[in-house]
CSV table of C-alpha atoms in Angstrom, one decimal:
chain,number,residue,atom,x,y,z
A,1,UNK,CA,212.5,-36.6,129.4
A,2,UNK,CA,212.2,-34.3,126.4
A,3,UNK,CA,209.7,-31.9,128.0
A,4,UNK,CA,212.8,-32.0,131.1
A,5,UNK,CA,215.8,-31.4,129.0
A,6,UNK,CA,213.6,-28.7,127.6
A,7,UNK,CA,212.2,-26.9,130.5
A,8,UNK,CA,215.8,-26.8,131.8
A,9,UNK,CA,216.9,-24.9,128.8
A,10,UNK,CA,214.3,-22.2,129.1
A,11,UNK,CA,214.7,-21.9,133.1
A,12,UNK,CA,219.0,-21.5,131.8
A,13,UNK,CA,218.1,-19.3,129.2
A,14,UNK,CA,215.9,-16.9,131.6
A,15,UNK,CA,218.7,-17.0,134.3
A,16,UNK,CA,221.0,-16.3,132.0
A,17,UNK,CA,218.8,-13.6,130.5
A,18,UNK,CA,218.5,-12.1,134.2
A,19,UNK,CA,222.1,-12.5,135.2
A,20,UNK,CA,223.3,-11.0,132.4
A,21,UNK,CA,225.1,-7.1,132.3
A,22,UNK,CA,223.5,-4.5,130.8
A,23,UNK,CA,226.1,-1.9,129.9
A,24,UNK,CA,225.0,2.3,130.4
A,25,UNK,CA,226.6,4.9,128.2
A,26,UNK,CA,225.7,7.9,130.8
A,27,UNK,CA,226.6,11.1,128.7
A,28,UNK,CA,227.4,14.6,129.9
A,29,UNK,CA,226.7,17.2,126.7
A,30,UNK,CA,227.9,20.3,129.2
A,31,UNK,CA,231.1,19.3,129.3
A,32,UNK,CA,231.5,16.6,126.3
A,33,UNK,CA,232.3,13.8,128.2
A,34,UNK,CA,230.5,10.2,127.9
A,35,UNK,CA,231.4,7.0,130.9
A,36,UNK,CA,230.2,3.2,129.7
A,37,UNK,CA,229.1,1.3,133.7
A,38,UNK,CA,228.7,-2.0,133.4
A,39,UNK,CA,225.5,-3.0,136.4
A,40,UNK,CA,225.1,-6.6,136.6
A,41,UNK,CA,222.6,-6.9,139.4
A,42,UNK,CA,218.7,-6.2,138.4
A,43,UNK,CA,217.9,-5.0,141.5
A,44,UNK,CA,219.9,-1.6,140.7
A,45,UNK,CA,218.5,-1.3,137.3
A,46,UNK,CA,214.6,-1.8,138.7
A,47,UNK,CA,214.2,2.1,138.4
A,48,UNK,CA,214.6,1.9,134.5
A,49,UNK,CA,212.7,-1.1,133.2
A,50,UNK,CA,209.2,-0.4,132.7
A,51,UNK,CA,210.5,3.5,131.6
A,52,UNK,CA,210.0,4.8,128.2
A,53,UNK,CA,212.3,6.5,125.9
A,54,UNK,CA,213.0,10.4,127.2
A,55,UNK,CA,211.3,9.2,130.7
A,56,UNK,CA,214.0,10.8,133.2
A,57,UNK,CA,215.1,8.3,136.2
A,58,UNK,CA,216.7,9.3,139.3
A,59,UNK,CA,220.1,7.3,139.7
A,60,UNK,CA,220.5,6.7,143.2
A,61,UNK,CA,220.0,2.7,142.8
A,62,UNK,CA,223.3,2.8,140.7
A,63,UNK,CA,225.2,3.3,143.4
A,64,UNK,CA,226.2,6.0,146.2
A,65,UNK,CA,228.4,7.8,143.5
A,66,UNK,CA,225.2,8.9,141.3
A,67,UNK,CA,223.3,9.7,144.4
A,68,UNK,CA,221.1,12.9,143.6
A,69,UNK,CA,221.7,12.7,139.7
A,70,UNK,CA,218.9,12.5,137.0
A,71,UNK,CA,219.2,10.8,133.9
A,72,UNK,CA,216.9,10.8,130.7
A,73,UNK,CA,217.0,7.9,128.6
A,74,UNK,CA,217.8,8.4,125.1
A,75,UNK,CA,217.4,4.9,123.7
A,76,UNK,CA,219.7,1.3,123.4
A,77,UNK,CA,219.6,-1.7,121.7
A,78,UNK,CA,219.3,-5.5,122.7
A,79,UNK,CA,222.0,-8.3,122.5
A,80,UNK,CA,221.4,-9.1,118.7
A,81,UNK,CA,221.7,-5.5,118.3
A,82,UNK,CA,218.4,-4.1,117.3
A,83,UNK,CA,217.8,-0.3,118.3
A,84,UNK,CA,215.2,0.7,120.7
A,85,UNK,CA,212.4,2.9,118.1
A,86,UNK,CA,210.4,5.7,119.8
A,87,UNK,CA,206.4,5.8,119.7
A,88,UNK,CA,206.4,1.9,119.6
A,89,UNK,CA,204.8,1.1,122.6
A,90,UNK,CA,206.2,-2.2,123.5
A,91,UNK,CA,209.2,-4.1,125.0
A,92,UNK,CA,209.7,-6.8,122.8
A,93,UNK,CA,210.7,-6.9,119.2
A,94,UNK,CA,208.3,-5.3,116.1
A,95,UNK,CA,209.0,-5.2,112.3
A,96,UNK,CA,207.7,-2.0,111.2
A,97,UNK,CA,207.2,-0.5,107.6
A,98,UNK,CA,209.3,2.4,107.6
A,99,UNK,CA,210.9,4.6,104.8
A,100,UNK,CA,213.6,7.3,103.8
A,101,UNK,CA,214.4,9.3,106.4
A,102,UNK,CA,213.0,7.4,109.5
A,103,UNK,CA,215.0,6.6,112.5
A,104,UNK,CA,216.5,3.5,112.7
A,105,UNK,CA,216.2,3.1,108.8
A,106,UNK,CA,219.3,4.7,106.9
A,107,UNK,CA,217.7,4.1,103.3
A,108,UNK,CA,220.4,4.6,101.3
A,109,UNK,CA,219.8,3.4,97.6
A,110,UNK,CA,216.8,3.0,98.1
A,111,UNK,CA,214.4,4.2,95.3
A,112,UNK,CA,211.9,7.2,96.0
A,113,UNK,CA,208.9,6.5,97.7
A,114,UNK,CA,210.6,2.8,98.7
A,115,UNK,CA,209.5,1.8,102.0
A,116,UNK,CA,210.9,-1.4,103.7
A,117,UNK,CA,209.9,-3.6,106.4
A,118,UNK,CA,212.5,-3.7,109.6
A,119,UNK,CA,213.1,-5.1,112.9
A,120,UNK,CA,213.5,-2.6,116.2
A,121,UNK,CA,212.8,-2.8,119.5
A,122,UNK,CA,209.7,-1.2,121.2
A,123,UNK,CA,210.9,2.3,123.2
A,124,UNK,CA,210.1,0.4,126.6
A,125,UNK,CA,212.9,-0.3,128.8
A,126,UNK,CA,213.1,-4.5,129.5
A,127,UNK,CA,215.7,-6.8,130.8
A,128,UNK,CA,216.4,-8.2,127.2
A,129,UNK,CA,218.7,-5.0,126.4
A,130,UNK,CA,222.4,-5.2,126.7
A,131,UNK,CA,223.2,-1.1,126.1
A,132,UNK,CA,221.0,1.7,127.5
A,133,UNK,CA,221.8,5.4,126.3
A,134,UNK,CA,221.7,7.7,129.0
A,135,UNK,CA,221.8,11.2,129.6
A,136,UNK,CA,222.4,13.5,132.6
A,137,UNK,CA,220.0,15.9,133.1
A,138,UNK,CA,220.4,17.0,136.8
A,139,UNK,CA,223.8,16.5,138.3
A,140,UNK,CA,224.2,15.0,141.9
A,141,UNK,CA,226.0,15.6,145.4
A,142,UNK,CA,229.3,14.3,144.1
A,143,UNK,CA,231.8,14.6,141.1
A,144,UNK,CA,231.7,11.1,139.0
A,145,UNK,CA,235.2,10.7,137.8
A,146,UNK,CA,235.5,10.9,134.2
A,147,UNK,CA,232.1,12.3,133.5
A,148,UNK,CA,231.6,15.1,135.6
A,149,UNK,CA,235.1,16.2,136.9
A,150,UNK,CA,236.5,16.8,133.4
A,151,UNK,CA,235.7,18.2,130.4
A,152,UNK,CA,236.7,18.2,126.8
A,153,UNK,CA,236.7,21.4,124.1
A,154,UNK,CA,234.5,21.3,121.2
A,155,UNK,CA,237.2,20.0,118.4
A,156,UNK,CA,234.9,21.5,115.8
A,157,UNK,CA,232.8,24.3,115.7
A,158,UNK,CA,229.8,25.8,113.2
A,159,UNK,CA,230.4,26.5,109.0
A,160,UNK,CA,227.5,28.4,108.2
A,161,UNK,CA,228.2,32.0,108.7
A,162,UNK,CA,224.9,32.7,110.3
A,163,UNK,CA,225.7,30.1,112.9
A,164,UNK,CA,228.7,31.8,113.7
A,165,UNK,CA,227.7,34.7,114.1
A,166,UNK,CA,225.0,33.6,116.8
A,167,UNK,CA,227.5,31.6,118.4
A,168,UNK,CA,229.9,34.6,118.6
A,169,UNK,CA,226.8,37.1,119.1
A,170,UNK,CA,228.1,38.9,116.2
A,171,UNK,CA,226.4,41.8,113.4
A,172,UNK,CA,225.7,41.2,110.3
A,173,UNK,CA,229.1,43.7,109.6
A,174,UNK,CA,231.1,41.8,111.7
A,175,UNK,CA,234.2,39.5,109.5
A,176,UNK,CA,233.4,36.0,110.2
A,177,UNK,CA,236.9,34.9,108.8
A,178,UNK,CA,238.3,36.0,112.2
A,179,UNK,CA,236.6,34.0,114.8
A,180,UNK,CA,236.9,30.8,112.8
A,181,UNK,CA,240.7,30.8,114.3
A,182,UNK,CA,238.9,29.7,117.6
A,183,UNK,CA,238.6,26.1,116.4
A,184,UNK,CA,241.9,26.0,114.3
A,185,UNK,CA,243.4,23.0,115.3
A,186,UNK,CA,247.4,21.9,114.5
A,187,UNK,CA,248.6,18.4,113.9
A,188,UNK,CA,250.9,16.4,112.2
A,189,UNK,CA,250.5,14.4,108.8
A,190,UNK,CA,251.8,10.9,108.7
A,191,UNK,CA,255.1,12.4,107.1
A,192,UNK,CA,255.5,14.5,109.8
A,193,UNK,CA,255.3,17.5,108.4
A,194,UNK,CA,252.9,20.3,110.5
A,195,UNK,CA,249.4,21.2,109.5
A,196,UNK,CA,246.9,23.6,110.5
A,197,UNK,CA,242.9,23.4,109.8
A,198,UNK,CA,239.8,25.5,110.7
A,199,UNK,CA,236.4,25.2,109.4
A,200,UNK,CA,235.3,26.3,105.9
A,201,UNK,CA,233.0,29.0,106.0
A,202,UNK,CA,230.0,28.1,104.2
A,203,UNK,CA,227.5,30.7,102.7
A,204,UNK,CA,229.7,33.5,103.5
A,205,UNK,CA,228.7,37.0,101.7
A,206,UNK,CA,231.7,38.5,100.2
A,207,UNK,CA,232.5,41.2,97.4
A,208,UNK,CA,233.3,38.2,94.9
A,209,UNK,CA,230.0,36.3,95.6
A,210,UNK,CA,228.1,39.6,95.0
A,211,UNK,CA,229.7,40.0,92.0
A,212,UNK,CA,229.0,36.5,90.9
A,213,UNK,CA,225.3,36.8,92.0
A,214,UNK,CA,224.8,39.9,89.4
A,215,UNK,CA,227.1,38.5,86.4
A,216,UNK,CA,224.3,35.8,86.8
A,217,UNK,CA,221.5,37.5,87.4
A,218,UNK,CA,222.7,39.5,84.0
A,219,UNK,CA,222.8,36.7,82.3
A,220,UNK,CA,219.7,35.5,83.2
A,221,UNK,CA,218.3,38.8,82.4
A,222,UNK,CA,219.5,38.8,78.7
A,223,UNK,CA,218.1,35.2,78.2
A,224,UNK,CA,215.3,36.4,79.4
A,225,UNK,CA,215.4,39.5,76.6
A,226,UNK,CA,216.7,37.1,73.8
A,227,UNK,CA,213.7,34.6,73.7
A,228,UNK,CA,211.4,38.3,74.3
A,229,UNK,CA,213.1,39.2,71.1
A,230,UNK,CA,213.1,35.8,68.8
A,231,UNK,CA,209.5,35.4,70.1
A,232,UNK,CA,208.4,38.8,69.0
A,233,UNK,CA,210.5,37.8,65.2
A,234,UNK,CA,208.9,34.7,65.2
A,235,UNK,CA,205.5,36.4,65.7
A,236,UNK,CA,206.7,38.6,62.6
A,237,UNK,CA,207.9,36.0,60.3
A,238,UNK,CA,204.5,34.4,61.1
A,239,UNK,CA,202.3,37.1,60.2
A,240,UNK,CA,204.1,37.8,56.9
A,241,UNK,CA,204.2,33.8,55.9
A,242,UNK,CA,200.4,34.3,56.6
A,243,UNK,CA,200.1,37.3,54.2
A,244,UNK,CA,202.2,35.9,51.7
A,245,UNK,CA,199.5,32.1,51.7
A,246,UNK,CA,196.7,34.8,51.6
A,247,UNK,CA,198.3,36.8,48.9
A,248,UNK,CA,199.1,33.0,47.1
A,249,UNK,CA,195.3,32.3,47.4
A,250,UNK,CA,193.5,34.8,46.3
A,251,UNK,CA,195.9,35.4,43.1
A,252,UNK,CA,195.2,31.7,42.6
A,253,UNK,CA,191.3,32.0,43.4
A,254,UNK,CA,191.3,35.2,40.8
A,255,UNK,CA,193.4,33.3,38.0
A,256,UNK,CA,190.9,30.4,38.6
A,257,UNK,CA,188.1,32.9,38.1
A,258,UNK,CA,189.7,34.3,34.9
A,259,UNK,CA,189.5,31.3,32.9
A,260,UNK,CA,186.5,30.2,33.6
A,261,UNK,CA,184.8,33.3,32.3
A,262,UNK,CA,187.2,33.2,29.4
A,263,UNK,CA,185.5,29.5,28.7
A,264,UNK,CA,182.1,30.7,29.3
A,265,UNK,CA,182.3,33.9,26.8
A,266,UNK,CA,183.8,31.2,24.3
């Protein structure tokens, strides 16, 4: 009766496991749009299992609404929530060693060098996930509402100065300052009271950071000339202590010299 009771639980579990819906967050990057579908038939998802991570999938088993569309999976996680880790060649669960600056490992606070061992999921698609991370890569016959039909503006845009400048295709003379107004954005504060922000320019080249970069590249230059000059004094003041113990000696060595012969002619 025990062996029954639990044989019954494992034939639950593994229907419910198979019944279950997995959910697909099918993004668009061209137009900045992402859709969550919810599939809870196997049969549509049969394309995807047995697929590896950036393995692209045609998307006609979805449904007639993704007929002709491509995706390319990007990754997902299981029920409890483990993410799927590319180059681990599996389906099922793996702890792996990983350190700083790993996917799927944050590290922070961690020590230098610090390597820890976690649990992720092998980059092979299985029935055990509950998210899969899609992307489209070749769109279909039809518009799918909310992902293809619309888009939404880039809220923010590049810092650097060099990145604005390829985004803008501008020259090196070109004034940065002026295209940042592209991605100035108003809103209000929870007073109410209107505000406007744009990005910060970062590494921007302007009269004031030239003149900062020689004060301190003059003062680096006369450090540089003050330890020349107290290593060249100290060189002196060495030479002459030197002169000054030989000088000691050999007045001492002649005064030693001195009496002996004046208590030998005694």
């Amino acid at each position: 009766e025990v062996n029954e009771d639990l044989l019954l639980r494992a034939v639950a579990r593994a229907c419910a496991r198979s019944s279950a819906a997995m959910k697909l967050n099918i993004a668009y990057p061209t137009n900045g749009t992402q859709k969550k579908v919810e599939v809870n038939e196997d049969q549509k998802l049969l394309p995807f299992f047995d697929k590896r991570i950036s393995a692209e999938v045609p998307g006609d088993s979805l449904g007639d609404e993704f007929k002709g569309y491509i995706f390319k999976i990007m990754g997902g996680q299981d029920k409890q929530g483990f993410p799927m880790k590319q180059g681990v060649l599996t389906s099922g669960r793996v702890r792996v060693l990983m350190e700083r600056g790993q996917t799927c490992f944050l590290g922070y606070g961690r020590r230098n060098g610090e390597r820890r061992r976690k649990t992720v999921r092998g980059c092979i698609v299985s029935q055990d996930l509950s998210t899969l991370n899609l992307k489209v890569v070749k769109v279909g016959d039809a518009a799918i509402p909310g992902l293809t039909d619309t888009s939404r503006p880039k809220m923010r845009g590049p810092k650097r100065a060099s990145k604005i400048r390829k985004l803008f295709a501008l020259n090196k003379g070109d004034d940065v300052r002026a295209y940042v107004n592209t991605y100035r954005r108003d809103f209000e504060t929870k007073n109410g009271s209107k505000q406007s922000k744009a990005p910060k320019i970062q590494r921007l080249v302007t009269p004031l950071t030239l003149q900062r970069k020689r004060a301190r590249k003059a003062i680096k230059v006369a450090k540089i000339a003050k330890s020349k000059g107290e290593a060249q004094a100290y060189v002196k003041l060495l030479q002459m202590r030197l002169k000054e113990k030989k000088e000691r000696r050999s007045e001492s060595i002649a005064k030693k010299r001195a009496m002996r012969d004046s208590q030998a002619s005694q």
